[in-house]
Structures are given as structure tokens and as C-alpha cells.
PDB file of C-alpha atoms in Angstrom:
ATOM      1  CA  MET A 812     -12.913 -21.906  21.309  1.00  0.00           C
ATOM      2  CA  GLU A 813     -13.782 -22.923  17.455  1.00  0.00           C
ATOM      3  CA  LYS A 814     -11.167 -25.572  16.357  1.00  0.00           C
ATOM      4  CA  ARG A 815      -8.855 -25.195  13.240  1.00  0.00           C
ATOM      5  CA  GLU A 816     -10.051 -26.822  10.292  1.00  0.00           C
ATOM      6  CA  TYR A 817      -7.397 -25.909   8.466  1.00  0.00           C
ATOM      7  CA  ASN A 818      -3.955 -25.723   9.623  1.00  0.00           C
ATOM      8  CA  ARG A 819      -1.629 -22.901   8.751  1.00  0.00           C
ATOM      9  CA  LYS A 820       1.627 -22.566   6.307  1.00  0.00           C
ATOM     10  CA  LEU A 821       4.768 -20.765   7.448  1.00  0.00           C
ATOM     11  CA  LEU A 822       5.853 -19.163   3.689  1.00  0.00           C
ATOM     12  CA  ASP A 823       8.733 -17.712   1.678  1.00  0.00           C
ATOM     13  CA  PRO A 824       8.469 -13.850   1.738  1.00  0.00           C
ATOM     14  CA  ILE A 825       5.407 -13.987  -0.476  1.00  0.00           C
ATOM     15  CA  HIS A 826       4.150  -9.591  -1.169  1.00  0.00           C
ATOM     16  CA  VAL A 827       0.672  -7.894  -1.290  1.00  0.00           C
ATOM     17  CA  THR A 828      -0.448  -4.661  -2.842  1.00  0.00           C
ATOM     18  CA  ASP A 829      -2.244  -1.697  -2.758  1.00  0.00           C
ATOM     19  CA  ILE A 830      -4.260  -3.697   0.073  1.00  0.00           C
ATOM     20  CA  GLN A 831      -7.584  -1.522  -0.888  1.00  0.00           C
ATOM     21  CA  VAL A 832     -10.876  -1.235   2.031  1.00  0.00           C
ATOM     22  CA  ILE A 833     -13.566  -1.874  -0.260  1.00  0.00           C
ATOM     23  CA  ASP A 834     -16.437   0.554   1.445  1.00  0.00           C
ATOM     24  CA  ARG A 835     -14.539   3.209   2.030  1.00  0.00           C
ATOM     25  CA  PHE A 836     -13.144   3.513  -0.617  1.00  0.00           C
ATOM     26  CA  MET A 837      -9.844   3.807   0.857  1.00  0.00           C
ATOM     27  CA  THR A 838      -6.395   2.027   0.969  1.00  0.00           C
ATOM     28  CA  LEU A 839      -5.368   0.593   4.344  1.00  0.00           C
ATOM     29  CA  ALA A 840      -1.610   0.162   2.945  1.00  0.00           C
ATOM     30  CA  ARG A 841       0.676   0.164   0.010  1.00  0.00           C
ATOM     31  CA  TYR A 842       2.664  -3.145   0.887  1.00  0.00           C
ATOM     32  CA  GLY A 843       2.282  -5.990   3.503  1.00  0.00           C
ATOM     33  CA  THR A 844       4.117  -9.316   3.598  1.00  0.00           C
ATOM     34  CA  VAL A 845       2.530 -12.835   3.767  1.00  0.00           C
ATOM     35  CA  LEU A 846       3.632 -14.175   7.277  1.00  0.00           C
ATOM     36  CA  ASN A 847       1.133 -17.791   6.887  1.00  0.00           C
ATOM     37  CA  ALA A 848      -1.343 -19.082   5.265  1.00  0.00           C
ATOM     38  CA  SER A 849      -4.016 -21.145   5.208  1.00  0.00           C
ATOM     39  CA  ALA A 850      -7.515 -22.002   3.160  1.00  0.00           C
ATOM     40  CA  THR A 851      -9.513 -19.506   4.941  1.00  0.00           C
ATOM     41  CA  GLY A 852      -7.470 -16.915   4.761  1.00  0.00           C
ATOM     42  CA  LEU A 853      -4.264 -14.882   5.331  1.00  0.00           C
ATOM     43  CA  LEU A 854      -2.025 -13.700   8.758  1.00  0.00           C
ATOM     44  CA  ILE A 855      -0.535 -10.427   7.035  1.00  0.00           C
ATOM     45  CA  GLU A 856       2.568  -7.572   8.461  1.00  0.00           C
ATOM     46  CA  VAL A 857       2.152  -4.716   7.291  1.00  0.00           C
ATOM     47  CA  GLN A 858       4.745  -1.410   8.534  1.00  0.00           C
ATOM     48  CA  ARG A 859       3.705   1.338   9.775  1.00  0.00           C
ATOM     49  CA  ASN A 860       5.353   3.723   7.063  1.00  0.00           C
ATOM     50  CA  ASP A 861       3.412   1.146   4.334  1.00  0.00           C
ATOM     51  CA  LEU A 862       0.430   2.315   6.298  1.00  0.00           C
ATOM     52  CA  SER A 863      -1.828   5.325   4.485  1.00  0.00           C
ATOM     53  CA  PRO A 864      -1.780   8.919   5.754  1.00  0.00           C
ATOM     54  CA  GLU A 865      -4.881   8.355   7.704  1.00  0.00           C
ATOM     55  CA  PHE A 866      -3.955   5.645   9.914  1.00  0.00           C
ATOM     56  CA  GLN A 867      -0.636   6.954  10.351  1.00  0.00           C
ATOM     57  CA  HIS A 868      -1.407   9.812  11.823  1.00  0.00           C
ATOM     58  CA  ASN A 869      -3.811   8.353  13.941  1.00  0.00           C
ATOM     59  CA  GLU A 870      -6.865   9.709  11.707  1.00  0.00           C
ATOM     60  CA  LEU A 871      -8.000   6.119  11.319  1.00  0.00           C
ATOM     61  CA  THR A 872      -7.104   3.204  13.856  1.00  0.00           C
ATOM     62  CA  LEU A 873      -6.725  -0.224  12.356  1.00  0.00           C
ATOM     63  CA  ASP A 874      -9.971  -1.047  14.808  1.00  0.00           C
ATOM     64  CA  ALA A 875     -12.092   0.658  12.370  1.00  0.00           C
ATOM     65  CA  VAL A 876     -11.758  -1.388   9.584  1.00  0.00           C
ATOM     66  CA  GLN A 877     -12.251  -4.921  11.567  1.00  0.00           C
ATOM     67  CA  GLY A 878     -15.221  -6.873   9.507  1.00  0.00           C
ATOM     68  CA  ASP A 879     -14.708  -4.540   6.545  1.00  0.00           C
ATOM     69  CA  ASP A 880     -13.970  -6.417   2.793  1.00  0.00           C
ATOM     70  CA  VAL A 881     -10.679  -5.880   1.502  1.00  0.00           C
ATOM     71  CA  MET A 882      -9.269  -6.474  -1.954  1.00  0.00           C
ATOM     72  CA  MET A 883      -5.067  -7.106  -2.310  1.00  0.00           C
ATOM     73  CA  LYS A 884      -2.278  -7.913  -5.448  1.00  0.00           C
ATOM     74  CA  VAL A 885      -0.476 -10.580  -4.340  1.00  0.00           C
ATOM     75  CA  VAL A 886       2.868  -9.926  -6.068  1.00  0.00           C
ATOM     76  CA  GLU A 887       4.303 -12.995  -6.589  1.00  0.00           C
ATOM     77  CA  MET A 888       1.819 -14.665  -8.218  1.00  0.00           C
ATOM     78  CA  SER A 889      -0.153 -11.391 -10.205  1.00  0.00           C
ATOM     79  CA  LEU A 890      -2.986 -12.349  -8.639  1.00  0.00           C
ATOM     80  CA  GLU A 891      -6.215  -9.961  -7.299  1.00  0.00           C
ATOM     81  CA  ILE A 892      -7.904 -11.958  -3.890  1.00  0.00           C
ATOM     82  CA  ASP A 893     -10.859 -10.028  -1.464  1.00  0.00           C
ATOM     83  CA  GLY A 894     -11.581 -10.733   2.020  1.00  0.00           C
ATOM     84  CA  LYS A 895     -12.351 -10.095   5.487  1.00  0.00           C
ATOM     85  CA  ILE A 896     -10.540  -8.006   7.705  1.00  0.00           C
ATOM     86  CA  VAL A 897     -10.918 -10.273  11.183  1.00  0.00           C
ATOM     87  CA  ARG A 898      -7.919  -8.843  13.407  1.00  0.00           C
ATOM     88  CA  THR A 899      -5.502  -6.322  14.319  1.00  0.00           C
ATOM     89  CA  HIS A 900      -2.857  -6.373  16.059  1.00  0.00           C
ATOM     90  CA  GLU A 901       0.290  -4.164  16.669  1.00  0.00           C
ATOM     91  CA  THR A 902       2.690  -5.490  17.068  1.00  0.00           C
ATOM     92  CA  ALA A 903       5.816  -5.182  19.314  1.00  0.00           C
ATOM     93  CA  GLN A 904       8.315  -4.368  16.969  1.00  0.00           C
ATOM     94  CA  GLY A 905       5.445  -1.282  15.940  1.00  0.00           C
ATOM     95  CA  ASN A 906       3.773  -3.239  12.792  1.00  0.00           C
ATOM     96  CA  TYR A 907       0.936  -4.010  12.354  1.00  0.00           C
ATOM     97  CA  GLU A 908      -0.705  -7.692  11.936  1.00  0.00           C
ATOM     98  CA  ILE A 909      -3.644  -7.868   9.815  1.00  0.00           C
ATOM     99  CA  ALA A 910      -5.598 -11.513  10.065  1.00  0.00           C
ATOM    100  CA  ILE A 911      -7.857 -11.651   7.007  1.00  0.00           C
ATOM    101  CA  ASP A 912     -10.585 -14.337   6.111  1.00  0.00           C
ATOM    102  CA  PHE A 913     -10.766 -14.935   2.287  1.00  0.00           C
ATOM    103  CA  ALA A 914     -14.393 -13.980   0.824  1.00  0.00           C
ATOM    104  CA  ALA A 915     -16.915 -16.407   1.739  1.00  0.00           C
ATOM    105  CA  ASN A 916     -17.768 -16.615  -1.928  1.00  0.00           C
ATOM    106  CA  ALA A 917     -14.190 -17.779  -2.844  1.00  0.00           C
ATOM    107  CA  PRO A 918     -15.164 -21.460  -3.542  1.00  0.00           C
ATOM    108  CA  ALA A 919     -14.219 -24.196  -1.071  1.00  0.00           C
ATOM    109  CA  TYR A 920     -11.793 -25.588  -3.855  1.00  0.00           C
ATOM    110  CA  TRP A 921      -9.870 -22.671  -5.080  1.00  0.00           C
ATOM    111  CA  ARG A 922      -8.681 -21.723  -1.384  1.00  0.00           C
ATOM    112  CA  GLU A 923      -7.284 -25.250  -0.841  1.00  0.00           C
ATOM    113  CA  CYS A 924      -5.818 -24.859  -4.282  1.00  0.00           C
ATOM    114  CA  PHE A 925      -4.039 -21.129  -3.965  1.00  0.00           C
ATOM    115  CA  ALA A 926      -2.646 -22.113  -0.041  1.00  0.00           C
ATOM    116  CA  GLU A 927      -0.852 -25.523  -1.960  1.00  0.00           C
ATOM    117  CA  LEU A 928       0.486 -22.797  -4.295  1.00  0.00           C
ATOM    118  CA  LEU A 929       2.192 -20.938  -1.859  1.00  0.00           C
ATOM    119  CA  PRO A 930       6.075 -21.492  -1.576  1.00  0.00           C
ATOM    120  CA  GLN A 931       6.435 -22.674   2.214  1.00  0.00           C
ATOM    121  CA  ARG A 932       9.469 -21.558   4.007  1.00  0.00           C
ATOM    122  CA  GLY A 933      12.562 -22.128   2.533  1.00  0.00           C
ATOM    123  CA  GLU A 934      11.045 -23.430  -1.531  1.00  0.00           C
ATOM    124  CA  LEU A 935      12.122 -20.076  -2.336  1.00  0.00           C
ATOM    125  CA  SER A 936      15.605 -19.411  -1.007  1.00  0.00           C
ATOM    126  CA  HIS A 937      16.015 -23.757  -2.195  1.00  0.00           C
ATOM    127  CA  ILE A 938      15.220 -22.524  -5.941  1.00  0.00           C
ATOM    128  CA  GLN A 939      17.060 -19.510  -5.593  1.00  0.00           C
ATOM    129  CA  HIS A 940      20.199 -21.225  -4.462  1.00  0.00           C
ATOM    130  CA  ALA A 941      19.974 -24.141  -6.923  1.00  0.00           C
ATOM    131  CA  HIS A 942      20.072 -21.535 -10.016  1.00  0.00           C
ATOM    132  CA  LEU A 943      23.171 -20.010  -8.485  1.00  0.00           C
ATOM    133  CA  ASN A 944      25.300 -23.219  -8.092  1.00  0.00           C
TER     134      ASN A 944
END
């Protein structure tokens, strides 16, 4: 088994929108939540009702897009990123986890900085709580 080069970082909720499968010219999902991240990629949870109709009505399965290139917007950072779907999994709750590795052309220093800038679990809620007091 391959050893993980970068540790995963558990995050405060970070959202992505408009997850597009580039070569198929189609939307995979309207919204998703980043569960964790590392300098190699993201793990995104997508609710079933946020999948495009092709996936909701089982015309396509998520297995069909494994290995495909995708792009999406990270809402809180107003940033578009791209990568490759490396794994998909349906959870017991009926949602989907989609693992996306960053694009191979993204420099390592950029990927490391991006992962570092994402807020760790509790970081945003701590800041929001401080502003309320």
C-alpha cells in the first residue's frame, strides 16, 4: 500500500459549487462540502439531490467518471480549481464521497499553500463566536 505523503486536514465546512466533468462537458454536482484536504487533493461530500439529473436518475454512475478531469469553484475562497476524480463512494446515509486529486500541473508549493490556507475544524466557528461577543 502506498504511504500518504501529506497528512489530511479536517476542515470547517468549505463549500464547492458547479463541479464540472471537463471532457464530458457536463455538471457532476451543483454543490459539495469539502470534508478534508491535503496537498494532494480533496475529499468532497455531495448530497444525492445535488447530483446532476443524469446521476440522480441512474443514467450514469459515479464509477463512470472515475479518472475524469473535473473543475469546481471553492466558494469561500472565490477560487476555481481542477483535478482528477480518483475514487467515489456511496455512504450509508445515501450521500456520496468523491476524492479528487489536484491537477498534475499544479506545482507542489501551490498545493501545499492551498491546503494550509483552508480553515481547520473549529477555526471559523471560533472566529465567528469571537465576533458575536
